[in-house]
Amino acid sequence: MAPTSAHAPDRADAPWWRHAVIYQVYPRSWADSDGDGIGDLPGITARLDHLRDLGVDALWLSPFYTSPQADAGYDVADYRDVDPTFGTLADADALITRAHELGLRVIVDLVPNHSSDAHPWFRAALAAPAGSPERDRYLFRDGKGAGGDLPPNNWESVFGGPAWTRVTEPDGTPGQWYLHLFDTRQPDFNWDKPQVRAEFESVLRFWLDRGVDGFRVDVAHGLIKKAGLPDHRARTHMLGDTEDAAVHVLDGESPEPTHHTPYWDQDGVHDVYRSWRALLDSYGSPDRILCAEAWVEPQERSVRYIRPDEMHQAFNFDFLGTPWVAEDLVAVIDRSLDAADSVGAPSTWVLSNHDVVRHATRLGYAPGTKRPNGIGAEDPQPDRELGLRRARAATALMLALPGSAYLYQGEELGLPDSTEVPDELREDPTFRRSGGTEKGRDGCRVPIPWSSAAPSLGFGPTHRTWLPQPAVYASYAVDRQAGVEGSTLELYRALLRLRREVSVGTGSLAFVEGYGPDVVAFVNEGVSRSRLLVVANLGPEPVALPEGADLLVSSGPLTDGRVPMDTTVWALWP
Ligand code: NOJ
């Protein structure tokens, strides 16, 4: 048993974001201070101790800006204000201040591809004539066919249905069409216009001046569309199947490079990010960061977003979409580190977020299972126990990898998706736009259980929750797990503490061979010179640790001192 080729370590004094663990808070669903059933900023501030105790470095907040909530806040009507549902600007300031007091950095969401249809610019565009400067800040076009009755091209919305909606002109006649890659109520900006670019630079400054530490950039690969807006026959799926988080498929064919689609990953997006990087750098030390949400294939294209003068990080959706199969995991880890190394960036790692089925649920199906996006009560149900066991092992594997990791709220509790949301309560526009063939993302967005015996499981002071919490969530509540040996919460706390102690995030990685095809085994050598041996066993035969290995933590019980199936251990190895 010997380590093979190594991925190089980072510098000991590497900037924070090269090794940070960043926790995603979905404001609607984390904590509700006023009892209206929807989470809010004061609720988050009051619960920040949870993140300090967990041991993360930063939190990323999904959008809390003024919005009609047609896509849960990813439809922004005012980029410089807080929606009354979530609080006020003063509440945002208080949250940032408190987080910093606790040693937590704050990353906010930036949604530059599209606004809400309630944004003043879009309202002005509707009121202005075709060809006006007001229309030109969005992508308005005349329709095809007699009377312009047909959409300008054949592009489809990621959420289903056509990507174009026809407007009624101020004089009451049917008029032009506007592009929306997502919901009808999310019109795409025209990034060829200097005014759009200037506006977003001003928005960045607005939040940087309020003290935020960075931005997660929504649909970072979508801003620039190919000139002429040519037809394209691919449909982009938002969520992917159980084992396939890739979003871009030609129906019935293998995935093609994303940039072949005229609205994704066009080269022009990189000019935008270079200018943003310069803007952030002008704020000096410590670094403020940009993280790309870019569903881009192949990986050689996706790392272009994290070249030295562009963004700092990009989500590694390749890792998220990898099935629970040892050789696939080894391959994606190796590939990810190589790709990030090629541009001098750290890799990131992520298993769950607000757009995908939680990994405790995803992994409760057999590897390779295909099913629609989101799970309903009538769909085949996951094996919850198996899913949790594998989820704990997958997280222990992820948190042992060098680079930066993203956690999604509730995963530290081992929370599964709710598969019980009744269709009439579903809010995700994908459900409606797909005619119900896709259940959508509500199942992973259900409010968090804090106290097993309190109303709304401690989410807020009343029984109200914007999505119903399934009864089983009580058993996952924070108060059932805090201080309980072997609980998922205590496992996450231990992993995060040890990760810091042995400098996992800045370490080097070398795979260990000799365990066979069902095991992922590697050594992460931290800058503190501790050699962390990580063994994840995905096969039925328990495996032994090498002589001298000193067990630090295990995602589940060992069998006679050996690592059983669907279990990951960390050990110090002299
Ligand atoms: C990606 C976000 O994560 C998702 O929630 C949203 O619906 C789309 N972008 C559109 O903004």
Coordinates of C-alpha atoms and ligand atoms in Angstrom, one line a residue:
M1 CA 0.0 0.0 0.0
A2 CA 1.7 3.2 -1.1
P3 CA 0.7 6.7 -2.2
T4 CA 1.0 7.4 -5.9
S5 CA 1.4 10.8 -7.6
A6 CA 0.5 13.8 -5.5
H7 CA -1.4 17.0 -6.1
A8 CA 0.8 19.8 -4.8
P9 CA 0.1 21.5 -1.4
D10 CA -1.0 25.1 -1.1
R11 CA 1.0 27.7 0.6
A12 CA 0.8 27.8 4.4
D13 CA -0.3 31.4 4.3
A14 CA -2.8 30.8 1.5
P15 CA -5.7 33.3 1.5
W16 CA -8.8 32.3 3.3
W17 CA -10.9 31.4 0.3
R18 CA -8.4 28.8 -0.9
H19 CA -9.4 26.4 2.0
A20 CA -12.6 27.9 3.4
V21 CA -15.7 25.9 4.3
I22 CA -18.7 28.0 3.3
Y23 CA -22.2 27.3 4.5
Q24 CA -25.2 28.2 2.3
V25 CA -28.1 29.8 4.1
Y26 CA -31.3 29.9 2.2
P27 CA -33.0 32.8 3.9
R28 CA -36.6 31.7 3.4
S29 CA -36.0 28.5 5.2
W30 CA -33.4 28.9 7.9
A31 CA -35.0 30.8 10.8
D32 CA -38.1 33.0 11.0
S33 CA -38.1 35.8 13.6
D34 CA -41.5 37.3 13.1
G35 CA -43.7 34.2 12.8
D36 CA -45.0 34.8 9.3
G37 CA -43.7 31.3 8.2
I38 CA -40.9 32.7 6.0
G39 CA -37.3 33.0 7.3
D40 CA -35.7 36.4 7.6
L41 CA -32.5 38.2 8.3
P42 CA -33.1 38.9 12.0
G43 CA -33.8 35.2 12.3
I44 CA -30.5 34.4 10.7
T45 CA -28.6 36.8 12.9
A46 CA -30.1 35.3 16.0
R47 CA -28.9 31.8 14.9
L48 CA -25.4 32.6 13.8
D49 CA -23.9 30.9 16.9
H50 CA -24.9 27.7 15.3
L51 CA -22.4 28.3 12.5
R52 CA -19.7 29.4 14.9
D53 CA -20.2 26.2 16.8
L54 CA -20.3 24.1 13.6
G55 CA -16.9 25.5 12.7
V56 CA -17.4 27.0 9.2
D57 CA -15.5 30.0 7.9
A58 CA -18.2 31.8 6.0
L59 CA -21.8 31.9 5.1
W60 CA -23.3 32.5 1.6
L61 CA -26.8 34.0 1.7
S62 CA -29.2 33.2 -1.2
P63 CA -31.0 36.4 -2.4
F64 CA -32.8 38.5 0.2
Y65 CA -33.3 41.5 -2.1
T66 CA -36.6 43.2 -3.0
S67 CA -38.4 40.7 -5.2
P68 CA -41.9 39.4 -6.0
Q69 CA -40.5 36.0 -5.3
A70 CA -41.5 34.4 -8.6
D71 CA -38.3 32.3 -8.3
A72 CA -37.7 32.5 -4.5
G73 CA -35.8 35.8 -4.8
Y74 CA -33.7 34.9 -7.9
D75 CA -36.0 37.5 -9.6
V76 CA -34.6 40.8 -8.2
A77 CA -36.6 44.1 -8.4
D78 CA -34.1 46.2 -6.4
Y79 CA -30.5 45.1 -6.1
R80 CA -29.8 47.6 -3.4
D81 CA -32.5 46.9 -0.9
V82 CA -33.9 44.1 1.3
D83 CA -37.3 42.6 0.6
P84 CA -39.7 43.4 3.5
T85 CA -40.3 39.7 3.8
F86 CA -36.7 39.3 4.9
G87 CA -36.2 42.6 6.8
T88 CA -34.5 45.9 6.1
L89 CA -31.1 47.2 5.1
A90 CA -30.4 47.8 8.8
D91 CA -31.1 44.1 9.4
A92 CA -28.6 43.2 6.7
D93 CA -26.0 45.5 8.3
A94 CA -26.7 43.9 11.7
L95 CA -26.2 40.4 10.2
I96 CA -22.9 41.3 8.6
T97 CA -21.7 42.9 11.8
R98 CA -22.6 40.0 14.0
A99 CA -21.2 37.5 11.6
H100 CA -17.9 39.3 11.6
E101 CA -17.9 39.5 15.4
L102 CA -18.1 35.7 15.3
G103 CA -15.3 35.4 12.8
L104 CA -17.6 34.4 10.0
R105 CA -17.3 36.0 6.5
V106 CA -20.4 36.9 4.5
I107 CA -21.0 36.2 0.9
V108 CA -24.1 37.4 -0.9
D109 CA -25.8 36.3 -4.0
L110 CA -25.6 38.4 -7.2
V111 CA -28.1 37.8 -10.0
P112 CA -26.8 39.5 -13.1
N113 CA -28.3 37.4 -15.9
H114 CA -31.8 38.6 -15.4
S115 CA -33.9 40.9 -13.2
S116 CA -37.5 40.6 -12.1
D117 CA -40.2 41.8 -14.4
A118 CA -41.0 44.2 -11.5
H119 CA -37.6 45.9 -11.8
P120 CA -38.0 49.6 -12.7
W121 CA -35.9 49.1 -15.9
F122 CA -38.2 46.4 -17.2
R123 CA -41.3 48.4 -16.4
A124 CA -39.8 51.3 -18.3
A125 CA -39.0 48.9 -21.2
L126 CA -42.6 47.8 -21.4
A127 CA -43.8 51.4 -21.4
A128 CA -41.3 52.5 -24.1
P129 CA -41.6 51.7 -27.8
A130 CA -39.7 49.1 -29.8
G131 CA -36.1 50.2 -30.5
S132 CA -36.0 52.5 -27.5
P133 CA -32.9 52.6 -25.2
E134 CA -35.2 51.4 -22.4
R135 CA -35.9 48.2 -24.4
D136 CA -32.3 47.8 -25.3
R137 CA -31.3 47.1 -21.7
Y138 CA -33.1 43.7 -22.1
L139 CA -33.3 41.4 -25.1
F140 CA -36.5 42.4 -27.0
R141 CA -37.0 41.2 -30.6
D142 CA -39.7 41.2 -33.2
G143 CA -41.5 37.9 -33.6
K144 CA -41.3 35.7 -36.7
G145 CA -44.1 34.8 -39.1
A146 CA -47.1 36.7 -40.2
G147 CA -47.9 39.4 -37.6
G148 CA -44.8 38.4 -35.6
D149 CA -46.8 35.7 -33.9
L150 CA -44.0 33.3 -33.5
P151 CA -41.0 33.6 -31.1
P152 CA -37.8 35.1 -32.5
N153 CA -36.0 31.8 -32.2
N154 CA -36.5 28.3 -30.8
W155 CA -34.7 28.6 -27.5
E156 CA -36.4 26.9 -24.5
S157 CA -36.5 28.1 -20.9
V158 CA -34.4 26.1 -18.4
F159 CA -37.6 25.8 -16.4
G160 CA -39.6 24.4 -19.4
G161 CA -41.6 26.1 -22.2
P162 CA -40.4 28.7 -24.6
A163 CA -37.7 31.2 -23.5
W164 CA -39.7 34.1 -25.1
T165 CA -42.8 35.9 -24.0
R166 CA -44.7 38.4 -26.1
V167 CA -45.6 41.7 -24.7
T168 CA -48.7 43.9 -25.2
E169 CA -47.6 47.3 -26.4
P170 CA -48.7 50.4 -24.6
D171 CA -51.4 50.9 -27.3
G172 CA -52.9 47.5 -26.6
T173 CA -51.6 45.7 -29.7
P174 CA -49.6 42.5 -29.5
G175 CA -46.0 43.5 -29.7
Q176 CA -42.4 42.4 -29.4
W177 CA -41.0 39.4 -27.5
Y178 CA -38.4 39.4 -24.7
L179 CA -36.0 36.7 -23.8
H180 CA -36.0 34.9 -20.4
L181 CA -33.8 31.9 -20.0
F182 CA -35.7 31.1 -16.8
D183 CA -39.2 32.1 -15.8
T184 CA -41.3 34.6 -17.8
R185 CA -40.9 36.9 -14.8
Q186 CA -37.1 36.9 -15.2
P187 CA -36.2 38.9 -18.3
D188 CA -32.6 38.6 -19.4
F189 CA -30.4 41.7 -19.4
N190 CA -28.5 42.8 -22.5
W191 CA -24.9 42.7 -21.4
D192 CA -23.7 44.4 -24.6
K193 CA -25.0 47.7 -23.1
P194 CA -22.4 49.7 -21.1
Q195 CA -25.2 50.9 -18.8
V196 CA -25.9 47.3 -17.7
R197 CA -22.2 46.8 -16.9
A198 CA -22.0 50.1 -15.0
E199 CA -25.1 49.2 -13.0
F200 CA -23.7 45.9 -11.8
E201 CA -20.3 47.5 -10.9
S202 CA -22.3 50.0 -8.8
V203 CA -24.3 47.1 -7.2
L204 CA -21.0 45.3 -6.3
R205 CA -19.7 48.5 -4.7
F206 CA -22.9 49.0 -2.8
W207 CA -22.6 45.7 -1.0
L208 CA -18.8 45.8 -0.7
D209 CA -19.2 49.2 1.0
R210 CA -21.6 47.5 3.5
G211 CA -18.9 45.1 4.4
V212 CA -19.6 41.9 2.5
D213 CA -16.7 39.5 1.8
G214 CA -17.8 38.3 -1.6
F215 CA -20.4 37.3 -4.1
R216 CA -21.8 34.0 -5.4
V217 CA -22.6 34.8 -9.1
D218 CA -25.8 33.3 -10.4
V219 CA -25.9 31.8 -13.9
A220 CA -22.3 33.2 -14.5
H221 CA -22.1 31.4 -17.8
G222 CA -25.3 33.0 -19.2
L223 CA -24.7 36.7 -19.5
I224 CA -23.5 36.9 -23.1
K225 CA -25.6 35.5 -25.9
K226 CA -24.2 34.7 -29.4
A227 CA -24.7 37.5 -31.9
G228 CA -27.8 37.0 -34.0
L229 CA -29.4 34.7 -31.4
P230 CA -29.3 31.7 -33.7
D231 CA -31.7 28.7 -33.3
H232 CA -30.4 25.8 -31.3
R233 CA -32.0 22.5 -30.7
A234 CA -30.8 21.6 -27.2
R235 CA -32.9 21.8 -24.1
T236 CA -31.1 22.6 -20.9
H237 CA -32.3 20.8 -17.8
M238 CA -31.9 22.7 -14.6
L239 CA -31.5 19.9 -12.1
G240 CA -30.4 16.7 -13.8
D241 CA -31.3 13.2 -12.8
T242 CA -30.2 11.4 -9.6
E243 CA -26.7 10.7 -10.9
D244 CA -26.5 13.4 -13.5
A245 CA -26.3 16.9 -12.3
A246 CA -25.1 18.1 -15.7
V247 CA -27.6 20.5 -17.1
H248 CA -26.9 20.4 -20.7
V249 CA -28.2 17.6 -22.8
L250 CA -29.3 17.2 -26.4
D251 CA -32.3 15.0 -25.8
G252 CA -31.3 11.4 -26.5
E253 CA -27.7 12.2 -27.2
S254 CA -24.5 12.6 -25.2
P255 CA -23.7 15.9 -23.6
E256 CA -22.0 18.4 -25.9
P257 CA -19.6 21.2 -24.8
T258 CA -21.7 23.9 -23.2
H259 CA -20.3 26.7 -25.3
H260 CA -21.9 25.2 -28.4
T261 CA -25.2 26.5 -27.1
P262 CA -25.5 30.1 -28.2
Y263 CA -26.6 31.3 -24.7
W264 CA -24.1 29.5 -22.5
D265 CA -20.4 29.9 -21.8
Q266 CA -19.7 32.5 -24.6
D267 CA -16.2 33.9 -24.4
G268 CA -17.5 37.4 -23.8
V269 CA -18.5 36.6 -20.2
H270 CA -14.8 36.6 -19.2
D271 CA -14.4 40.4 -19.8
V272 CA -17.1 41.0 -17.3
Y273 CA -15.4 38.9 -14.6
R274 CA -12.0 40.5 -15.3
S275 CA -13.5 43.9 -14.6
W276 CA -15.2 42.7 -11.4
R277 CA -12.0 41.1 -10.2
A278 CA -10.2 44.4 -10.6
L279 CA -13.0 46.1 -8.7
L280 CA -12.9 43.7 -5.8
D281 CA -9.1 43.8 -5.7
S282 CA -9.3 47.6 -5.3
Y283 CA -10.9 47.0 -1.9
G284 CA -7.5 45.6 -0.7
S285 CA -6.8 42.9 1.9
P286 CA -8.3 40.6 3.0
D287 CA -9.5 39.3 -0.3
R288 CA -13.2 39.7 -1.3
I289 CA -14.2 36.8 -3.5
L290 CA -16.3 35.8 -6.5
C291 CA -17.7 32.3 -6.9
A292 CA -19.1 31.3 -10.2
E293 CA -22.3 29.3 -10.5
A294 CA -21.4 28.1 -14.0
W295 CA -22.9 24.8 -15.3
V296 CA -20.2 24.3 -17.9
E297 CA -18.7 21.3 -19.6
P298 CA -16.0 20.2 -20.1
Q299 CA -14.0 21.1 -17.0
E300 CA -11.3 22.7 -19.1
R301 CA -13.9 25.3 -20.0
S302 CA -15.2 25.7 -16.5
V303 CA -11.8 26.5 -15.0
R304 CA -11.5 29.5 -17.4
Y305 CA -13.8 31.2 -14.9
I306 CA -11.1 30.9 -12.2
R307 CA -8.1 32.1 -14.0
P308 CA -5.9 34.4 -11.9
D309 CA -7.5 37.6 -13.1
E310 CA -11.1 36.3 -13.0
M311 CA -13.2 34.7 -10.2
H312 CA -11.7 33.0 -7.2
Q313 CA -13.8 29.9 -7.1
A314 CA -16.4 28.0 -9.2
F315 CA -18.8 25.4 -7.9
N316 CA -17.6 21.9 -8.8
F317 CA -20.9 20.5 -10.0
D318 CA -19.0 17.6 -11.6
F319 CA -18.3 16.3 -8.1
L320 CA -21.9 16.9 -7.0
G321 CA -23.1 14.8 -10.0
T322 CA -20.7 11.9 -9.5
P323 CA -22.4 8.6 -8.6
W324 CA -21.5 6.8 -5.4
V325 CA -19.0 4.6 -7.2
A326 CA -15.4 4.5 -6.0
E327 CA -13.6 4.7 -9.4
D328 CA -15.9 7.5 -10.5
L329 CA -15.1 9.4 -7.3
V330 CA -11.3 8.9 -7.7
A331 CA -11.6 10.1 -11.3
V332 CA -13.5 13.2 -10.5
I333 CA -11.2 14.2 -7.6
D334 CA -8.1 13.7 -9.7
R335 CA -9.7 15.5 -12.7
S336 CA -10.9 18.4 -10.5
L337 CA -7.5 19.0 -8.8
D338 CA -5.7 18.8 -12.2
A339 CA -8.1 21.2 -13.8
A340 CA -7.9 23.7 -10.9
D341 CA -4.1 23.3 -10.7
S342 CA -3.9 24.2 -14.4
V343 CA -5.0 27.7 -13.7
G344 CA -3.4 28.0 -10.2
A345 CA -6.8 27.9 -8.4
P346 CA -8.1 25.8 -5.6
S347 CA -10.8 23.2 -6.4
T348 CA -14.1 23.5 -4.6
W349 CA -16.4 20.6 -3.5
V350 CA -20.1 20.5 -3.0
L351 CA -22.7 17.8 -2.5
S352 CA -26.0 19.7 -1.9
N353 CA -27.6 23.1 -2.6
H354 CA -31.0 24.7 -3.0
D355 CA -31.3 23.5 -6.6
V356 CA -30.7 19.7 -6.2
V357 CA -32.2 16.8 -4.2
R358 CA -30.2 16.7 -0.9
H359 CA -27.4 14.2 -0.9
A360 CA -28.9 12.2 2.0
T361 CA -31.9 11.5 -0.3
R362 CA -30.0 11.2 -3.6
L363 CA -27.7 8.5 -2.2
G364 CA -30.7 6.6 -0.9
Y365 CA -31.2 5.2 -4.4
A366 CA -29.1 2.7 -6.2
P367 CA -26.2 4.3 -8.1
G368 CA -27.4 5.0 -11.7
T369 CA -31.0 5.4 -10.8
K370 CA -32.7 7.9 -13.1
R371 CA -35.8 9.8 -12.1
P372 CA -37.4 13.2 -12.7
N373 CA -36.2 16.3 -10.9
G374 CA -37.6 16.5 -7.4
I375 CA -39.5 13.6 -5.7
G376 CA -43.2 13.4 -5.0
A377 CA -45.1 11.1 -2.6
E378 CA -46.1 8.9 -5.5
D379 CA -42.6 8.4 -6.8
P380 CA -40.3 5.6 -5.7
Q381 CA -39.0 6.6 -2.3
P382 CA -35.4 6.6 -1.2
D383 CA -34.0 4.3 1.4
R384 CA -33.5 6.9 4.1
E385 CA -31.2 5.0 6.4
L386 CA -28.9 4.0 3.5
G387 CA -29.0 7.5 2.1
L388 CA -27.9 9.0 5.5
R389 CA -25.1 6.4 5.9
R390 CA -23.7 7.2 2.5
A391 CA -24.3 10.9 2.9
R392 CA -22.2 10.9 6.1
A393 CA -19.5 8.9 4.3
A394 CA -19.6 11.2 1.3
T395 CA -19.3 14.3 3.4
A396 CA -16.4 12.9 5.4
L397 CA -14.7 12.2 2.0
M398 CA -15.5 15.7 0.7
L399 CA -14.2 17.5 3.8
A400 CA -10.9 15.7 3.6
L401 CA -10.1 17.1 0.2
P402 CA -7.8 20.0 -0.3
G403 CA -9.5 23.2 -1.5
S404 CA -12.7 24.9 -0.4
A405 CA -16.0 23.1 0.4
Y406 CA -19.6 24.3 0.3
L407 CA -22.3 23.0 2.7
Y408 CA -26.0 23.5 2.3
Q409 CA -28.1 24.3 5.4
G410 CA -29.5 21.2 7.1
E411 CA -27.0 18.8 5.7
E412 CA -25.2 19.0 9.0
L413 CA -28.3 17.4 10.4
G414 CA -28.4 14.7 7.8
L415 CA -31.7 16.1 6.6
P416 CA -33.4 14.4 3.7
D417 CA -35.6 16.1 1.1
S418 CA -39.2 16.3 2.0
T419 CA -40.9 14.0 -0.5
E420 CA -44.3 14.9 1.0
V421 CA -44.9 18.4 -0.4
P422 CA -48.4 18.4 -1.8
D423 CA -48.5 19.6 -5.4
E424 CA -50.9 22.5 -4.6
L425 CA -48.3 23.9 -2.2
R426 CA -45.3 23.7 -4.6
E427 CA -43.8 27.1 -5.3
D428 CA -40.9 26.3 -7.6
P429 CA -41.8 27.6 -11.1
T430 CA -40.3 24.5 -12.7
F431 CA -43.2 22.5 -11.4
R432 CA -45.8 24.7 -13.2
R433 CA -43.7 25.4 -16.3
S434 CA -43.0 21.7 -16.9
G435 CA -46.7 20.9 -16.5
G436 CA -45.9 18.9 -13.4
T437 CA -43.6 16.5 -15.0
E438 CA -40.8 17.9 -12.8
K439 CA -41.6 18.2 -9.2
G440 CA -39.0 20.8 -8.8
R441 CA -36.8 22.0 -6.0
D442 CA -39.2 22.6 -3.1
G443 CA -38.3 19.3 -1.4
C444 CA -34.8 20.6 -0.5
R445 CA -36.1 24.0 0.6
V446 CA -38.3 23.0 3.5
P447 CA -37.7 25.0 6.8
I448 CA -35.0 23.7 9.1
P449 CA -35.9 21.9 12.3
W450 CA -34.2 23.4 15.4
S451 CA -36.2 22.1 18.3
S452 CA -38.1 18.9 18.1
A453 CA -40.9 19.9 20.5
A454 CA -41.4 23.6 19.5
P455 CA -44.0 24.9 17.0
S456 CA -42.6 24.8 13.5
L457 CA -39.8 22.7 15.0
G458 CA -38.3 25.9 16.3
F459 CA -38.0 27.5 12.8
G460 CA -40.1 30.4 14.1
P461 CA -42.3 31.4 17.0
T462 CA -45.5 30.2 15.4
H463 CA -46.7 27.0 13.6
R464 CA -46.5 28.7 10.2
T465 CA -44.0 27.5 7.6
W466 CA -44.1 28.4 3.9
L467 CA -43.6 24.8 3.0
P468 CA -44.8 22.0 5.4
Q469 CA -42.2 20.2 7.5
P470 CA -42.7 16.4 7.3
A471 CA -43.2 14.7 10.7
V472 CA -39.9 12.9 10.4
Y473 CA -38.0 16.2 10.5
A474 CA -38.5 16.3 14.3
S475 CA -36.0 13.5 14.7
Y476 CA -33.3 15.5 12.8
A477 CA -33.7 18.7 14.9
V478 CA -30.6 20.4 16.2
D479 CA -31.7 19.8 19.9
R480 CA -31.9 16.1 19.2
Q481 CA -28.3 16.0 17.9
A482 CA -26.2 18.7 19.8
G483 CA -24.0 16.9 22.2
V484 CA -25.2 13.5 21.2
E485 CA -22.3 11.2 20.4
G486 CA -22.5 9.7 16.9
S487 CA -25.1 12.3 15.7
T488 CA -24.6 13.7 12.2
L489 CA -24.3 17.2 13.7
E490 CA -21.5 16.1 16.0
L491 CA -19.8 14.3 13.1
Y492 CA -19.8 17.5 11.1
R493 CA -18.4 19.4 14.0
A494 CA -15.6 16.9 14.5
L495 CA -14.7 16.8 10.8
L496 CA -14.6 20.6 10.6
R497 CA -12.5 20.9 13.8
L498 CA -10.0 18.3 12.6
R499 CA -10.0 19.7 9.1
R500 CA -8.7 22.9 10.6
E501 CA -6.2 21.2 13.0
V502 CA -4.5 19.2 10.3
S503 CA -4.7 21.9 7.6
V504 CA -6.7 19.8 5.3
G505 CA -7.7 22.6 3.0
T506 CA -4.2 23.6 2.1
G507 CA -2.8 20.0 2.0
S508 CA -1.5 17.9 -0.8
L509 CA -3.3 14.8 -2.0
A510 CA -1.8 11.5 -3.0
F511 CA -4.1 8.5 -3.7
V512 CA -3.2 5.2 -1.9
E513 CA -3.3 2.1 -4.1
G514 CA -3.8 -1.5 -3.0
Y515 CA -7.3 -1.3 -1.6
G516 CA -9.1 -2.5 -4.7
P517 CA -11.7 -0.9 -6.9
D518 CA -14.4 -0.3 -4.2
V519 CA -12.3 2.0 -2.1
V520 CA -11.3 5.6 -2.3
A521 CA -8.1 6.0 -0.3
F522 CA -5.7 8.9 -0.2
V523 CA -3.3 10.8 2.0
N524 CA -3.7 14.5 2.6
E525 CA -0.5 15.9 3.9
G526 CA -1.2 19.2 5.6
V527 CA 1.2 22.1 5.9
S528 CA 1.5 21.2 9.6
R529 CA 3.1 18.0 8.3
S530 CA 0.4 15.8 9.6
R531 CA -0.4 12.9 7.2
L532 CA -4.1 12.4 7.2
L533 CA -5.1 9.0 5.8
V534 CA -8.6 8.9 4.4
V535 CA -10.3 5.6 3.5
A536 CA -13.9 5.5 2.1
N537 CA -15.2 2.0 1.5
L538 CA -18.0 1.7 -0.9
G539 CA -17.8 -2.1 -1.3
P540 CA -19.2 -5.0 0.8
E541 CA -15.9 -6.2 2.2
P542 CA -14.7 -4.4 5.3
V543 CA -11.2 -3.1 4.9
A544 CA -8.4 -2.7 7.5
L545 CA -6.4 0.4 8.2
P546 CA -2.6 0.1 7.8
E547 CA -0.4 -0.7 10.8
G548 CA 0.3 2.4 12.9
A549 CA -2.7 4.4 11.6
D550 CA -4.3 6.3 14.5
L551 CA -8.1 6.7 14.0
L552 CA -9.4 10.2 14.3
V553 CA -13.0 10.0 13.2
S554 CA -15.3 7.7 11.4
S555 CA -18.6 8.4 9.5
G556 CA -20.1 5.3 11.1
P557 CA -19.3 2.4 13.4
L558 CA -16.4 0.1 12.5
T559 CA -16.7 -3.6 12.2
D560 CA -14.0 -5.3 14.4
G561 CA -11.7 -2.3 13.8
R562 CA -12.2 -2.5 10.1
V563 CA -14.0 0.0 7.8
P564 CA -17.3 -1.4 6.6
M565 CA -19.3 -0.6 3.5
D566 CA -20.4 3.0 3.0
T567 CA -18.1 4.4 5.7
T568 CA -15.3 6.9 5.6
V569 CA -12.6 7.2 8.2
W570 CA -9.8 9.7 8.9
A571 CA -6.7 8.5 10.6
L572 CA -3.3 10.0 11.3
W573 CA -0.6 8.0 9.5
P574 CA 3.0 8.5 10.6
Ligands
NOJ1 C1 -29.5 29.4 -10.3 C2 -30.1 29.5 -8.9 O1 -29.4 28.7 -8.0 C3 -31.5 29.0 -9.1 O2 -32.1 28.8 -7.8 C4 -32.3 29.9 -9.9 O3 -33.6 29.4 -10.1 C5 -31.6 30.1 -11.3 N1 -30.2 30.3 -11.1 C6 -32.2 31.4 -12.0 O4 -31.7 32.5 -11.3

